[in-house]
JSON list of C-alpha atoms in Angstrom, two decimals:
[
{"chain": "F", "resi": 1, "resn": "ASP", "atom": "CA", "xyz": [22.99, 13.76, 5.60]},
{"chain": "F", "resi": 2, "resn": "GLN", "atom": "CA", "xyz": [19.85, 12.40, 3.93]},
{"chain": "F", "resi": 3, "resn": "GLN", "atom": "CA", "xyz": [21.14, 11.80, 0.25]},
{"chain": "F", "resi": 4, "resn": "VAL", "atom": "CA", "xyz": [17.54, 10.23, -0.52]},
{"chain": "F", "resi": 5, "resn": "LYS", "atom": "CA", "xyz": [14.83, 12.27, 0.37]},
{"chain": "F", "resi": 6, "resn": "GLN", "atom": "CA", "xyz": [10.94, 11.34, 0.53]},
{"chain": "F", "resi": 7, "resn": "ASN", "atom": "CA", "xyz": [9.40, 14.38, 1.78]},
{"chain": "F", "resi": 8, "resn": "SER", "atom": "CA", "xyz": [6.01, 13.43, 2.07]},
{"chain": "F", "resi": 9, "resn": "PRO", "atom": "CA", "xyz": [5.54, 10.81, 4.76]},
{"chain": "F", "resi": 10, "resn": "SER", "atom": "CA", "xyz": [2.29, 9.51, 3.71]},
{"chain": "F", "resi": 11, "resn": "LEU", "atom": "CA", "xyz": [-0.27, 9.66, 0.71]},
{"chain": "F", "resi": 12, "resn": "SER", "atom": "CA", "xyz": [-4.04, 8.56, 0.54]},
{"chain": "F", "resi": 13, "resn": "VAL", "atom": "CA", "xyz": [-5.81, 7.78, -2.96]},
{"chain": "F", "resi": 14, "resn": "GLN", "atom": "CA", "xyz": [-9.08, 6.66, -3.92]},
{"chain": "F", "resi": 15, "resn": "GLU", "atom": "CA", "xyz": [-9.02, 3.05, -5.50]},
{"chain": "F", "resi": 16, "resn": "GLY", "atom": "CA", "xyz": [-8.87, 3.23, -9.35]},
{"chain": "F", "resi": 17, "resn": "ARG", "atom": "CA", "xyz": [-6.87, 6.63, -9.10]},
{"chain": "F", "resi": 18, "resn": "ILE", "atom": "CA", "xyz": [-3.36, 7.38, -9.97]},
{"chain": "F", "resi": 19, "resn": "SER", "atom": "CA", "xyz": [-0.84, 7.50, -6.92]},
{"chain": "F", "resi": 20, "resn": "ILE", "atom": "CA", "xyz": [2.30, 9.58, -7.66]},
{"chain": "F", "resi": 21, "resn": "LEU", "atom": "CA", "xyz": [5.35, 8.97, -5.16]},
{"chain": "F", "resi": 22, "resn": "ASN", "atom": "CA", "xyz": [8.16, 11.40, -5.03]},
{"chain": "F", "resi": 23, "resn": "CYS", "atom": "CA", "xyz": [11.46, 11.09, -4.54]},
{"chain": "F", "resi": 24, "resn": "ASP", "atom": "CA", "xyz": [14.68, 13.61, -4.61]},
{"chain": "F", "resi": 25, "resn": "TYR", "atom": "CA", "xyz": [18.50, 12.71, -4.44]},
{"chain": "F", "resi": 26, "resn": "THR", "atom": "CA", "xyz": [21.27, 14.87, -3.70]},
{"chain": "F", "resi": 27, "resn": "ASN", "atom": "CA", "xyz": [24.54, 12.74, -4.68]},
{"chain": "F", "resi": 28, "resn": "SER", "atom": "CA", "xyz": [25.40, 12.98, -8.46]},
{"chain": "F", "resi": 29, "resn": "MET", "atom": "CA", "xyz": [27.39, 9.74, -8.40]},
{"chain": "F", "resi": 30, "resn": "PHE", "atom": "CA", "xyz": [23.79, 7.82, -8.21]},
{"chain": "F", "resi": 31, "resn": "ASP", "atom": "CA", "xyz": [23.35, 6.12, -11.30]},
{"chain": "F", "resi": 32, "resn": "TYR", "atom": "CA", "xyz": [20.59, 3.49, -10.68]},
{"chain": "F", "resi": 33, "resn": "PHE", "atom": "CA", "xyz": [17.54, 3.86, -9.01]},
{"chain": "F", "resi": 34, "resn": "LEU", "atom": "CA", "xyz": [14.95, 1.64, -7.39]},
{"chain": "F", "resi": 35, "resn": "TRP", "atom": "CA", "xyz": [11.50, 1.42, -5.75]},
{"chain": "F", "resi": 36, "resn": "TYR", "atom": "CA", "xyz": [10.80, -1.10, -2.99]},
{"chain": "F", "resi": 37, "resn": "LYS", "atom": "CA", "xyz": [7.26, -1.94, -1.39]},
{"chain": "F", "resi": 38, "resn": "LYS", "atom": "CA", "xyz": [7.39, -2.89, 2.19]},
{"chain": "F", "resi": 39, "resn": "TYR", "atom": "CA", "xyz": [4.36, -4.53, 4.34]},
{"chain": "F", "resi": 40, "resn": "PRO", "atom": "CA", "xyz": [4.89, -4.77, 8.30]},
{"chain": "F", "resi": 41, "resn": "ALA", "atom": "CA", "xyz": [7.12, -7.24, 9.40]},
{"chain": "F", "resi": 42, "resn": "GLU", "atom": "CA", "xyz": [8.32, -8.07, 5.99]},
{"chain": "F", "resi": 43, "resn": "GLY", "atom": "CA", "xyz": [11.56, -7.21, 4.17]},
{"chain": "F", "resi": 44, "resn": "PRO", "atom": "CA", "xyz": [11.10, -4.94, 1.03]},
{"chain": "F", "resi": 45, "resn": "THR", "atom": "CA", "xyz": [10.12, -6.44, -2.03]},
{"chain": "F", "resi": 46, "resn": "PHE", "atom": "CA", "xyz": [11.34, -4.85, -5.43]},
{"chain": "F", "resi": 47, "resn": "LEU", "atom": "CA", "xyz": [9.25, -3.20, -7.58]},
{"chain": "F", "resi": 48, "resn": "ILE", "atom": "CA", "xyz": [10.82, -1.39, -10.38]},
{"chain": "F", "resi": 49, "resn": "SER", "atom": "CA", "xyz": [14.24, 0.14, -11.57]},
{"chain": "F", "resi": 50, "resn": "ILE", "atom": "CA", "xyz": [15.38, 2.59, -13.69]},
{"chain": "F", "resi": 51, "resn": "SER", "atom": "CA", "xyz": [19.04, 3.56, -14.88]},
{"chain": "F", "resi": 52, "resn": "SER", "atom": "CA", "xyz": [20.04, 6.98, -15.36]},
{"chain": "F", "resi": 53, "resn": "ILE", "atom": "CA", "xyz": [20.65, 6.56, -19.08]},
{"chain": "F", "resi": 54, "resn": "LYS", "atom": "CA", "xyz": [16.60, 6.50, -19.36]},
{"chain": "F", "resi": 55, "resn": "ASP", "atom": "CA", "xyz": [14.16, 8.87, -17.94]},
{"chain": "F", "resi": 56, "resn": "LYS", "atom": "CA", "xyz": [11.20, 6.30, -17.88]},
{"chain": "F", "resi": 57, "resn": "ASN", "atom": "CA", "xyz": [10.62, 2.71, -17.10]},
{"chain": "F", "resi": 58, "resn": "GLU", "atom": "CA", "xyz": [7.13, 0.85, -17.13]},
{"chain": "F", "resi": 59, "resn": "ASP", "atom": "CA", "xyz": [6.07, -2.13, -15.81]},
{"chain": "F", "resi": 60, "resn": "GLY", "atom": "CA", "xyz": [2.47, -3.16, -15.93]},
{"chain": "F", "resi": 61, "resn": "ARG", "atom": "CA", "xyz": [0.41, -0.43, -13.64]},
{"chain": "F", "resi": 62, "resn": "PHE", "atom": "CA", "xyz": [4.09, 0.88, -12.18]},
{"chain": "F", "resi": 63, "resn": "THR", "atom": "CA", "xyz": [6.01, 3.69, -14.08]},
{"chain": "F", "resi": 64, "resn": "VAL", "atom": "CA", "xyz": [9.51, 5.29, -12.73]},
{"chain": "F", "resi": 65, "resn": "PHE", "atom": "CA", "xyz": [10.32, 8.55, -14.19]},
{"chain": "F", "resi": 66, "resn": "LEU", "atom": "CA", "xyz": [13.72, 10.16, -13.79]},
{"chain": "F", "resi": 67, "resn": "ASN", "atom": "CA", "xyz": [14.68, 13.81, -14.28]},
{"chain": "F", "resi": 68, "resn": "LYS", "atom": "CA", "xyz": [18.30, 13.79, -13.87]},
{"chain": "F", "resi": 69, "resn": "SER", "atom": "CA", "xyz": [18.80, 17.71, -14.08]},
{"chain": "F", "resi": 70, "resn": "ALA", "atom": "CA", "xyz": [16.17, 17.92, -11.11]},
{"chain": "F", "resi": 71, "resn": "LYS", "atom": "CA", "xyz": [17.74, 14.90, -9.27]},
{"chain": "F", "resi": 72, "resn": "HIS", "atom": "CA", "xyz": [13.99, 13.96, -9.05]},
{"chain": "F", "resi": 73, "resn": "LEU", "atom": "CA", "xyz": [12.23, 10.58, -9.65]},
{"chain": "F", "resi": 74, "resn": "SER", "atom": "CA", "xyz": [8.74, 9.56, -9.28]},
{"chain": "F", "resi": 75, "resn": "LEU", "atom": "CA", "xyz": [6.75, 6.08, -9.23]},
{"chain": "F", "resi": 76, "resn": "HIS", "atom": "CA", "xyz": [3.36, 6.30, -10.59]},
{"chain": "F", "resi": 77, "resn": "ILE", "atom": "CA", "xyz": [0.71, 3.63, -9.99]},
{"chain": "F", "resi": 78, "resn": "VAL", "atom": "CA", "xyz": [-2.33, 3.35, -12.34]},
{"chain": "F", "resi": 79, "resn": "PRO", "atom": "CA", "xyz": [-4.86, 2.19, -11.43]},
{"chain": "F", "resi": 80, "resn": "SER", "atom": "CA", "xyz": [-4.09, 1.98, -7.78]},
{"chain": "F", "resi": 81, "resn": "GLN", "atom": "CA", "xyz": [-5.54, -0.79, -5.82]},
{"chain": "F", "resi": 82, "resn": "PRO", "atom": "CA", "xyz": [-6.34, -1.40, -1.89]},
{"chain": "F", "resi": 83, "resn": "GLY", "atom": "CA", "xyz": [-3.51, -4.38, -2.20]},
{"chain": "F", "resi": 84, "resn": "ASP", "atom": "CA", "xyz": [-1.00, -1.31, -3.06]},
{"chain": "F", "resi": 85, "resn": "SER", "atom": "CA", "xyz": [-1.30, -0.12, 0.52]},
{"chain": "F", "resi": 86, "resn": "ALA", "atom": "CA", "xyz": [2.26, -0.45, 1.83]},
{"chain": "F", "resi": 87, "resn": "VAL", "atom": "CA", "xyz": [5.38, 1.50, 2.64]},
{"chain": "F", "resi": 88, "resn": "TYR", "atom": "CA", "xyz": [7.24, 2.64, -0.55]},
{"chain": "F", "resi": 89, "resn": "PHE", "atom": "CA", "xyz": [10.98, 3.05, -0.29]},
{"chain": "F", "resi": 90, "resn": "CYS", "atom": "CA", "xyz": [12.79, 5.05, -2.89]},
{"chain": "F", "resi": 91, "resn": "ALA", "atom": "CA", "xyz": [16.40, 3.75, -3.07]},
{"chain": "F", "resi": 92, "resn": "ALA", "atom": "CA", "xyz": [19.69, 4.79, -5.21]},
{"chain": "F", "resi": 93, "resn": "SER", "atom": "CA", "xyz": [23.15, 3.39, -5.72]},
{"chain": "F", "resi": 94, "resn": "ALA", "atom": "CA", "xyz": [26.41, 4.54, -7.40]},
{"chain": "F", "resi": 95, "resn": "ARG", "atom": "CA", "xyz": [27.11, 1.17, -9.64]},
{"chain": "F", "resi": 96, "resn": "THR", "atom": "CA", "xyz": [30.46, 2.72, -10.94]},
{"chain": "F", "resi": 97, "resn": "GLY", "atom": "CA", "xyz": [31.86, 1.56, -7.52]},
{"chain": "F", "resi": 98, "resn": "ALA", "atom": "CA", "xyz": [32.75, -1.67, -6.58]},
{"chain": "F", "resi": 99, "resn": "ASN", "atom": "CA", "xyz": [29.83, -1.79, -3.94]},
{"chain": "F", "resi": 100, "resn": "SER", "atom": "CA", "xyz": [26.14, -1.09, -5.09]},
{"chain": "F", "resi": 101, "resn": "LYS", "atom": "CA", "xyz": [24.80, -0.47, -1.70]},
{"chain": "F", "resi": 102, "resn": "LEU", "atom": "CA", "xyz": [21.70, 1.06, -1.71]},
{"chain": "F", "resi": 103, "resn": "THR", "atom": "CA", "xyz": [20.77, 4.30, -0.03]},
{"chain": "F", "resi": 104, "resn": "PHE", "atom": "CA", "xyz": [17.31, 4.47, 1.08]},
{"chain": "F", "resi": 105, "resn": "GLY", "atom": "CA", "xyz": [14.95, 7.36, 1.77]},
{"chain": "F", "resi": 106, "resn": "LYS", "atom": "CA", "xyz": [12.83, 7.14, 4.60]},
{"chain": "F", "resi": 107, "resn": "GLY", "atom": "CA", "xyz": [9.76, 5.80, 3.05]},
{"chain": "F", "resi": 108, "resn": "ILE", "atom": "CA", "xyz": [6.33, 6.63, 2.05]},
{"chain": "F", "resi": 109, "resn": "THR", "atom": "CA", "xyz": [3.00, 5.17, 3.41]},
{"chain": "F", "resi": 110, "resn": "LEU", "atom": "CA", "xyz": [0.67, 4.66, 0.83]},
{"chain": "F", "resi": 111, "resn": "SER", "atom": "CA", "xyz": [-3.06, 4.11, 1.61]},
{"chain": "F", "resi": 112, "resn": "VAL", "atom": "CA", "xyz": [-5.50, 3.34, -1.04]},
{"chain": "F", "resi": 113, "resn": "ARG", "atom": "CA", "xyz": [-9.01, 3.61, 0.10]},
{"chain": "F", "resi": 114, "resn": "PRO", "atom": "CA", "xyz": [-11.75, 1.06, -1.59]},
{"chain": "T", "resi": 1, "resn": "ASP", "atom": "CA", "xyz": [11.85, -21.25, -1.97]},
{"chain": "T", "resi": 2, "resn": "THR", "atom": "CA", "xyz": [14.37, -20.05, -3.62]},
{"chain": "T", "resi": 3, "resn": "GLY", "atom": "CA", "xyz": [14.41, -16.38, -1.86]},
{"chain": "T", "resi": 4, "resn": "VAL", "atom": "CA", "xyz": [16.59, -14.92, 0.80]},
{"chain": "T", "resi": 5, "resn": "SER", "atom": "CA", "xyz": [16.01, -16.57, 3.98]},
{"chain": "T", "resi": 6, "resn": "GLN", "atom": "CA", "xyz": [16.92, -15.12, 7.37]},
{"chain": "T", "resi": 7, "resn": "ASP", "atom": "CA", "xyz": [16.81, -16.89, 10.84]},
{"chain": "T", "resi": 8, "resn": "PRO", "atom": "CA", "xyz": [15.38, -16.08, 13.38]},
{"chain": "T", "resi": 9, "resn": "ARG", "atom": "CA", "xyz": [12.51, -13.83, 12.45]},
{"chain": "T", "resi": 10, "resn": "HIS", "atom": "CA", "xyz": [12.33, -12.47, 16.11]},
{"chain": "T", "resi": 11, "resn": "LYS", "atom": "CA", "xyz": [14.78, -12.26, 18.85]},
{"chain": "T", "resi": 12, "resn": "ILE", "atom": "CA", "xyz": [14.21, -11.08, 22.37]},
{"chain": "T", "resi": 13, "resn": "THR", "atom": "CA", "xyz": [17.50, -10.77, 24.24]},
{"chain": "T", "resi": 14, "resn": "LYS", "atom": "CA", "xyz": [18.77, -9.05, 27.74]},
{"chain": "T", "resi": 15, "resn": "ARG", "atom": "CA", "xyz": [20.98, -6.20, 27.41]},
{"chain": "T", "resi": 16, "resn": "GLY", "atom": "CA", "xyz": [24.52, -7.36, 27.62]},
{"chain": "T", "resi": 17, "resn": "GLN", "atom": "CA", "xyz": [24.07, -10.56, 25.71]},
{"chain": "T", "resi": 18, "resn": "ASN", "atom": "CA", "xyz": [25.59, -11.66, 22.57]},
{"chain": "T", "resi": 19, "resn": "VAL", "atom": "CA", "xyz": [23.27, -12.68, 19.52]},
{"chain": "T", "resi": 20, "resn": "THR", "atom": "CA", "xyz": [23.75, -13.96, 16.34]},
{"chain": "T", "resi": 21, "resn": "PHE", "atom": "CA", "xyz": [21.81, -13.81, 13.02]},
{"chain": "T", "resi": 22, "resn": "ARG", "atom": "CA", "xyz": [21.76, -16.12, 9.88]},
{"chain": "T", "resi": 23, "resn": "CYS", "atom": "CA", "xyz": [21.25, -15.10, 6.21]},
{"chain": "T", "resi": 24, "resn": "ASP", "atom": "CA", "xyz": [20.93, -17.50, 3.39]},
{"chain": "T", "resi": 25, "resn": "PRO", "atom": "CA", "xyz": [21.23, -15.63, 0.06]},
{"chain": "T", "resi": 26, "resn": "ILE", "atom": "CA", "xyz": [19.90, -16.66, -3.20]},
{"chain": "T", "resi": 27, "resn": "SER", "atom": "CA", "xyz": [22.33, -19.37, -4.26]},
{"chain": "T", "resi": 28, "resn": "GLU", "atom": "CA", "xyz": [23.81, -17.95, -7.46]},
{"chain": "T", "resi": 29, "resn": "HIS", "atom": "CA", "xyz": [23.88, -14.35, -5.82]},
{"chain": "T", "resi": 30, "resn": "ASN", "atom": "CA", "xyz": [27.64, -13.58, -5.11]},
{"chain": "T", "resi": 31, "resn": "ARG", "atom": "CA", "xyz": [26.81, -10.40, -3.30]},
{"chain": "T", "resi": 32, "resn": "LEU", "atom": "CA", "xyz": [25.43, -10.20, 0.23]},
{"chain": "T", "resi": 33, "resn": "TYR", "atom": "CA", "xyz": [24.41, -7.17, 2.02]},
{"chain": "T", "resi": 34, "resn": "TRP", "atom": "CA", "xyz": [23.10, -6.65, 5.72]},
{"chain": "T", "resi": 35, "resn": "TYR", "atom": "CA", "xyz": [21.19, -3.52, 6.56]},
{"chain": "T", "resi": 36, "resn": "ARG", "atom": "CA", "xyz": [19.55, -2.07, 9.73]},
{"chain": "T", "resi": 37, "resn": "GLN", "atom": "CA", "xyz": [16.12, -0.54, 9.90]},
{"chain": "T", "resi": 38, "resn": "THR", "atom": "CA", "xyz": [15.05, 1.48, 12.81]},
{"chain": "T", "resi": 39, "resn": "LEU", "atom": "CA", "xyz": [11.14, 2.79, 13.22]},
{"chain": "T", "resi": 40, "resn": "GLY", "atom": "CA", "xyz": [10.46, 5.51, 10.77]},
{"chain": "T", "resi": 41, "resn": "GLN", "atom": "CA", "xyz": [13.73, 5.27, 8.79]},
{"chain": "T", "resi": 42, "resn": "GLY", "atom": "CA", "xyz": [14.54, 3.29, 5.53]},
{"chain": "T", "resi": 43, "resn": "PRO", "atom": "CA", "xyz": [17.11, 0.81, 5.67]},
{"chain": "T", "resi": 44, "resn": "GLU", "atom": "CA", "xyz": [20.63, 1.66, 6.33]},
{"chain": "T", "resi": 45, "resn": "PHE", "atom": "CA", "xyz": [23.54, -0.38, 4.85]},
{"chain": "T", "resi": 46, "resn": "LEU", "atom": "CA", "xyz": [25.84, -1.92, 7.33]},
{"chain": "T", "resi": 47, "resn": "THR", "atom": "CA", "xyz": [28.31, -4.05, 5.38]},
{"chain": "T", "resi": 48, "resn": "TYR", "atom": "CA", "xyz": [28.94, -5.97, 2.20]},
{"chain": "T", "resi": 49, "resn": "PHE", "atom": "CA", "xyz": [30.47, -9.22, 0.98]},
{"chain": "T", "resi": 50, "resn": "GLN", "atom": "CA", "xyz": [31.59, -10.25, -2.56]},
{"chain": "T", "resi": 51, "resn": "ASN", "atom": "CA", "xyz": [31.75, -13.98, -2.06]},
{"chain": "T", "resi": 52, "resn": "GLU", "atom": "CA", "xyz": [33.42, -14.50, 1.05]},
{"chain": "T", "resi": 53, "resn": "ALA", "atom": "CA", "xyz": [35.33, -11.24, 1.17]},
{"chain": "T", "resi": 54, "resn": "GLN", "atom": "CA", "xyz": [34.19, -8.49, 3.17]},
{"chain": "T", "resi": 55, "resn": "LEU", "atom": "CA", "xyz": [34.89, -5.54, 1.17]},
{"chain": "T", "resi": 56, "resn": "GLU", "atom": "CA", "xyz": [32.76, -2.51, 2.93]},
{"chain": "T", "resi": 57, "resn": "LYS", "atom": "CA", "xyz": [31.44, -1.77, 6.60]},
{"chain": "T", "resi": 58, "resn": "SER", "atom": "CA", "xyz": [29.55, 1.42, 7.41]},
{"chain": "T", "resi": 59, "resn": "ARG", "atom": "CA", "xyz": [30.54, 3.40, 10.38]},
{"chain": "T", "resi": 60, "resn": "LEU", "atom": "CA", "xyz": [27.69, 2.40, 11.89]},
{"chain": "T", "resi": 61, "resn": "LEU", "atom": "CA", "xyz": [29.01, -1.06, 12.45]},
{"chain": "T", "resi": 62, "resn": "SER", "atom": "CA", "xyz": [30.77, -0.45, 15.64]},
{"chain": "T", "resi": 63, "resn": "ASP", "atom": "CA", "xyz": [33.36, -3.05, 17.01]},
{"chain": "T", "resi": 64, "resn": "ARG", "atom": "CA", "xyz": [30.74, -4.69, 19.07]},
{"chain": "T", "resi": 65, "resn": "PHE", "atom": "CA", "xyz": [29.53, -5.99, 15.42]},
{"chain": "T", "resi": 66, "resn": "SER", "atom": "CA", "xyz": [31.03, -8.69, 13.37]},
{"chain": "T", "resi": 67, "resn": "ALA", "atom": "CA", "xyz": [29.77, -10.28, 10.36]},
{"chain": "T", "resi": 68, "resn": "GLU", "atom": "CA", "xyz": [31.05, -13.42, 8.40]},
{"chain": "T", "resi": 69, "resn": "ARG", "atom": "CA", "xyz": [30.37, -15.20, 4.98]},
{"chain": "T", "resi": 70, "resn": "PRO", "atom": "CA", "xyz": [32.37, -18.44, 5.12]},
{"chain": "T", "resi": 71, "resn": "LYS", "atom": "CA", "xyz": [32.94, -20.11, 1.77]},
{"chain": "T", "resi": 72, "resn": "GLY", "atom": "CA", "xyz": [30.83, -17.17, 0.13]},
{"chain": "T", "resi": 73, "resn": "SER", "atom": "CA", "xyz": [27.57, -18.81, 0.92]},
{"chain": "T", "resi": 74, "resn": "PHE", "atom": "CA", "xyz": [25.50, -17.99, 4.21]},
{"chain": "T", "resi": 75, "resn": "SER", "atom": "CA", "xyz": [26.28, -15.23, 6.40]},
{"chain": "T", "resi": 76, "resn": "THR", "atom": "CA", "xyz": [26.06, -14.45, 10.32]},
{"chain": "T", "resi": 77, "resn": "LEU", "atom": "CA", "xyz": [25.92, -11.07, 11.77]},
{"chain": "T", "resi": 78, "resn": "GLU", "atom": "CA", "xyz": [27.04, -11.24, 15.60]},
{"chain": "T", "resi": 79, "resn": "ILE", "atom": "CA", "xyz": [26.22, -8.56, 18.05]},
{"chain": "T", "resi": 80, "resn": "GLN", "atom": "CA", "xyz": [28.44, -8.68, 21.23]},
{"chain": "T", "resi": 81, "resn": "ARG", "atom": "CA", "xyz": [26.98, -7.08, 24.57]},
{"chain": "T", "resi": 82, "resn": "THR", "atom": "CA", "xyz": [23.79, -5.67, 23.04]},
{"chain": "T", "resi": 83, "resn": "GLU", "atom": "CA", "xyz": [22.42, -2.40, 23.80]},
{"chain": "T", "resi": 84, "resn": "GLN", "atom": "CA", "xyz": [18.90, -1.04, 23.86]},
{"chain": "T", "resi": 85, "resn": "GLY", "atom": "CA", "xyz": [19.81, 1.08, 20.97]},
{"chain": "T", "resi": 86, "resn": "ASP", "atom": "CA", "xyz": [20.73, -2.03, 18.87]},
{"chain": "T", "resi": 87, "resn": "SER", "atom": "CA", "xyz": [16.96, -2.94, 18.75]},
{"chain": "T", "resi": 88, "resn": "ALA", "atom": "CA", "xyz": [15.71, -2.84, 15.19]},
{"chain": "T", "resi": 89, "resn": "MET", "atom": "CA", "xyz": [14.95, -4.76, 12.13]},
{"chain": "T", "resi": 90, "resn": "TYR", "atom": "CA", "xyz": [18.06, -6.58, 10.61]},
{"chain": "T", "resi": 91, "resn": "LEU", "atom": "CA", "xyz": [17.90, -7.03, 6.85]},
{"chain": "T", "resi": 92, "resn": "CYS", "atom": "CA", "xyz": [19.90, -9.20, 4.53]},
{"chain": "T", "resi": 93, "resn": "ALA", "atom": "CA", "xyz": [19.78, -8.73, 0.66]},
{"chain": "T", "resi": 94, "resn": "SER", "atom": "CA", "xyz": [21.61, -10.37, -2.11]},
{"chain": "T", "resi": 95, "resn": "SER", "atom": "CA", "xyz": [22.46, -9.58, -5.84]},
{"chain": "T", "resi": 96, "resn": "LEU", "atom": "CA", "xyz": [24.34, -10.60, -8.73]},
{"chain": "T", "resi": 97, "resn": "GLN", "atom": "CA", "xyz": [27.73, -8.95, -9.57]},
{"chain": "T", "resi": 98, "resn": "SER", "atom": "CA", "xyz": [27.01, -7.83, -13.03]},
{"chain": "T", "resi": 99, "resn": "GLY", "atom": "CA", "xyz": [24.74, -5.33, -14.76]},
{"chain": "T", "resi": 100, "resn": "ASN", "atom": "CA", "xyz": [21.54, -3.35, -13.47]},
{"chain": "T", "resi": 101, "resn": "THR", "atom": "CA", "xyz": [20.47, -6.12, -10.88]},
{"chain": "T", "resi": 102, "resn": "GLU", "atom": "CA", "xyz": [18.19, -5.36, -7.89]},
{"chain": "T", "resi": 103, "resn": "ALA", "atom": "CA", "xyz": [18.93, -6.62, -4.51]},
{"chain": "T", "resi": 104, "resn": "PHE", "atom": "CA", "xyz": [16.44, -9.15, -3.24]},
{"chain": "T", "resi": 105, "resn": "PHE", "atom": "CA", "xyz": [15.93, -8.91, 0.64]},
{"chain": "T", "resi": 106, "resn": "GLY", "atom": "CA", "xyz": [14.83, -11.25, 3.17]},
{"chain": "T", "resi": 107, "resn": "GLN", "atom": "CA", "xyz": [11.94, -10.95, 5.65]},
{"chain": "T", "resi": 108, "resn": "GLY", "atom": "CA", "xyz": [14.49, -9.53, 8.55]},
{"chain": "T", "resi": 109, "resn": "THR", "atom": "CA", "xyz": [15.22, -10.38, 12.07]},
{"chain": "T", "resi": 110, "resn": "ARG", "atom": "CA", "xyz": [13.42, -8.13, 14.44]},
{"chain": "T", "resi": 111, "resn": "LEU", "atom": "CA", "xyz": [15.85, -7.83, 17.49]},
{"chain": "T", "resi": 112, "resn": "THR", "atom": "CA", "xyz": [14.31, -6.12, 20.84]},
{"chain": "T", "resi": 113, "resn": "VAL", "atom": "CA", "xyz": [16.92, -5.87, 23.55]},
{"chain": "T", "resi": 114, "resn": "VAL", "atom": "CA", "xyz": [15.41, -5.36, 27.08]}
]
């Protein structure tokens, strides 16, 4: 039972254009959402997060949007750069519990073409 | 280096052998997590420590797996009588207890059971 879903396994965009990575979740208890970036043979690196009390959070080229009613979030990267090519994981947690463990999606492989 | 450190980075073992992995979290982080990632999947939660107390274990963690965090500092994950299905990347993460805090991951230990 996938509680966090990243339905598109891959995305290819031109350098300088916008990359939009989507994520859906099913568990209404999730109240904190994160995006991680992962290169091969490395651990995930934190990118950006958003609390359920917000609908947008921006950090440089990265913006995360949250639509709670649709249980959907997206990561926008503008402008995309070749160095952004990696696997991107959406993750969620229910911080009301004592354990803020993360539930991850399967990831999206982003390729940015020069 | 003040990040999460994992040792070894790679481990190849014969089926039936025992293996032990070590994780050194960020020093001021009192929460420590173990995750497992297999090909094409996102990281899956295994277990969680708050200081030295192991507070939650996933049903993925069979009785061949044991984790410890003596003195609330580093942690070890032991797998007894390894099976080929144990082959995966084992990831450790740490975080602060309070507020909107993200988990920081180590580079992982890649286990191959032959």
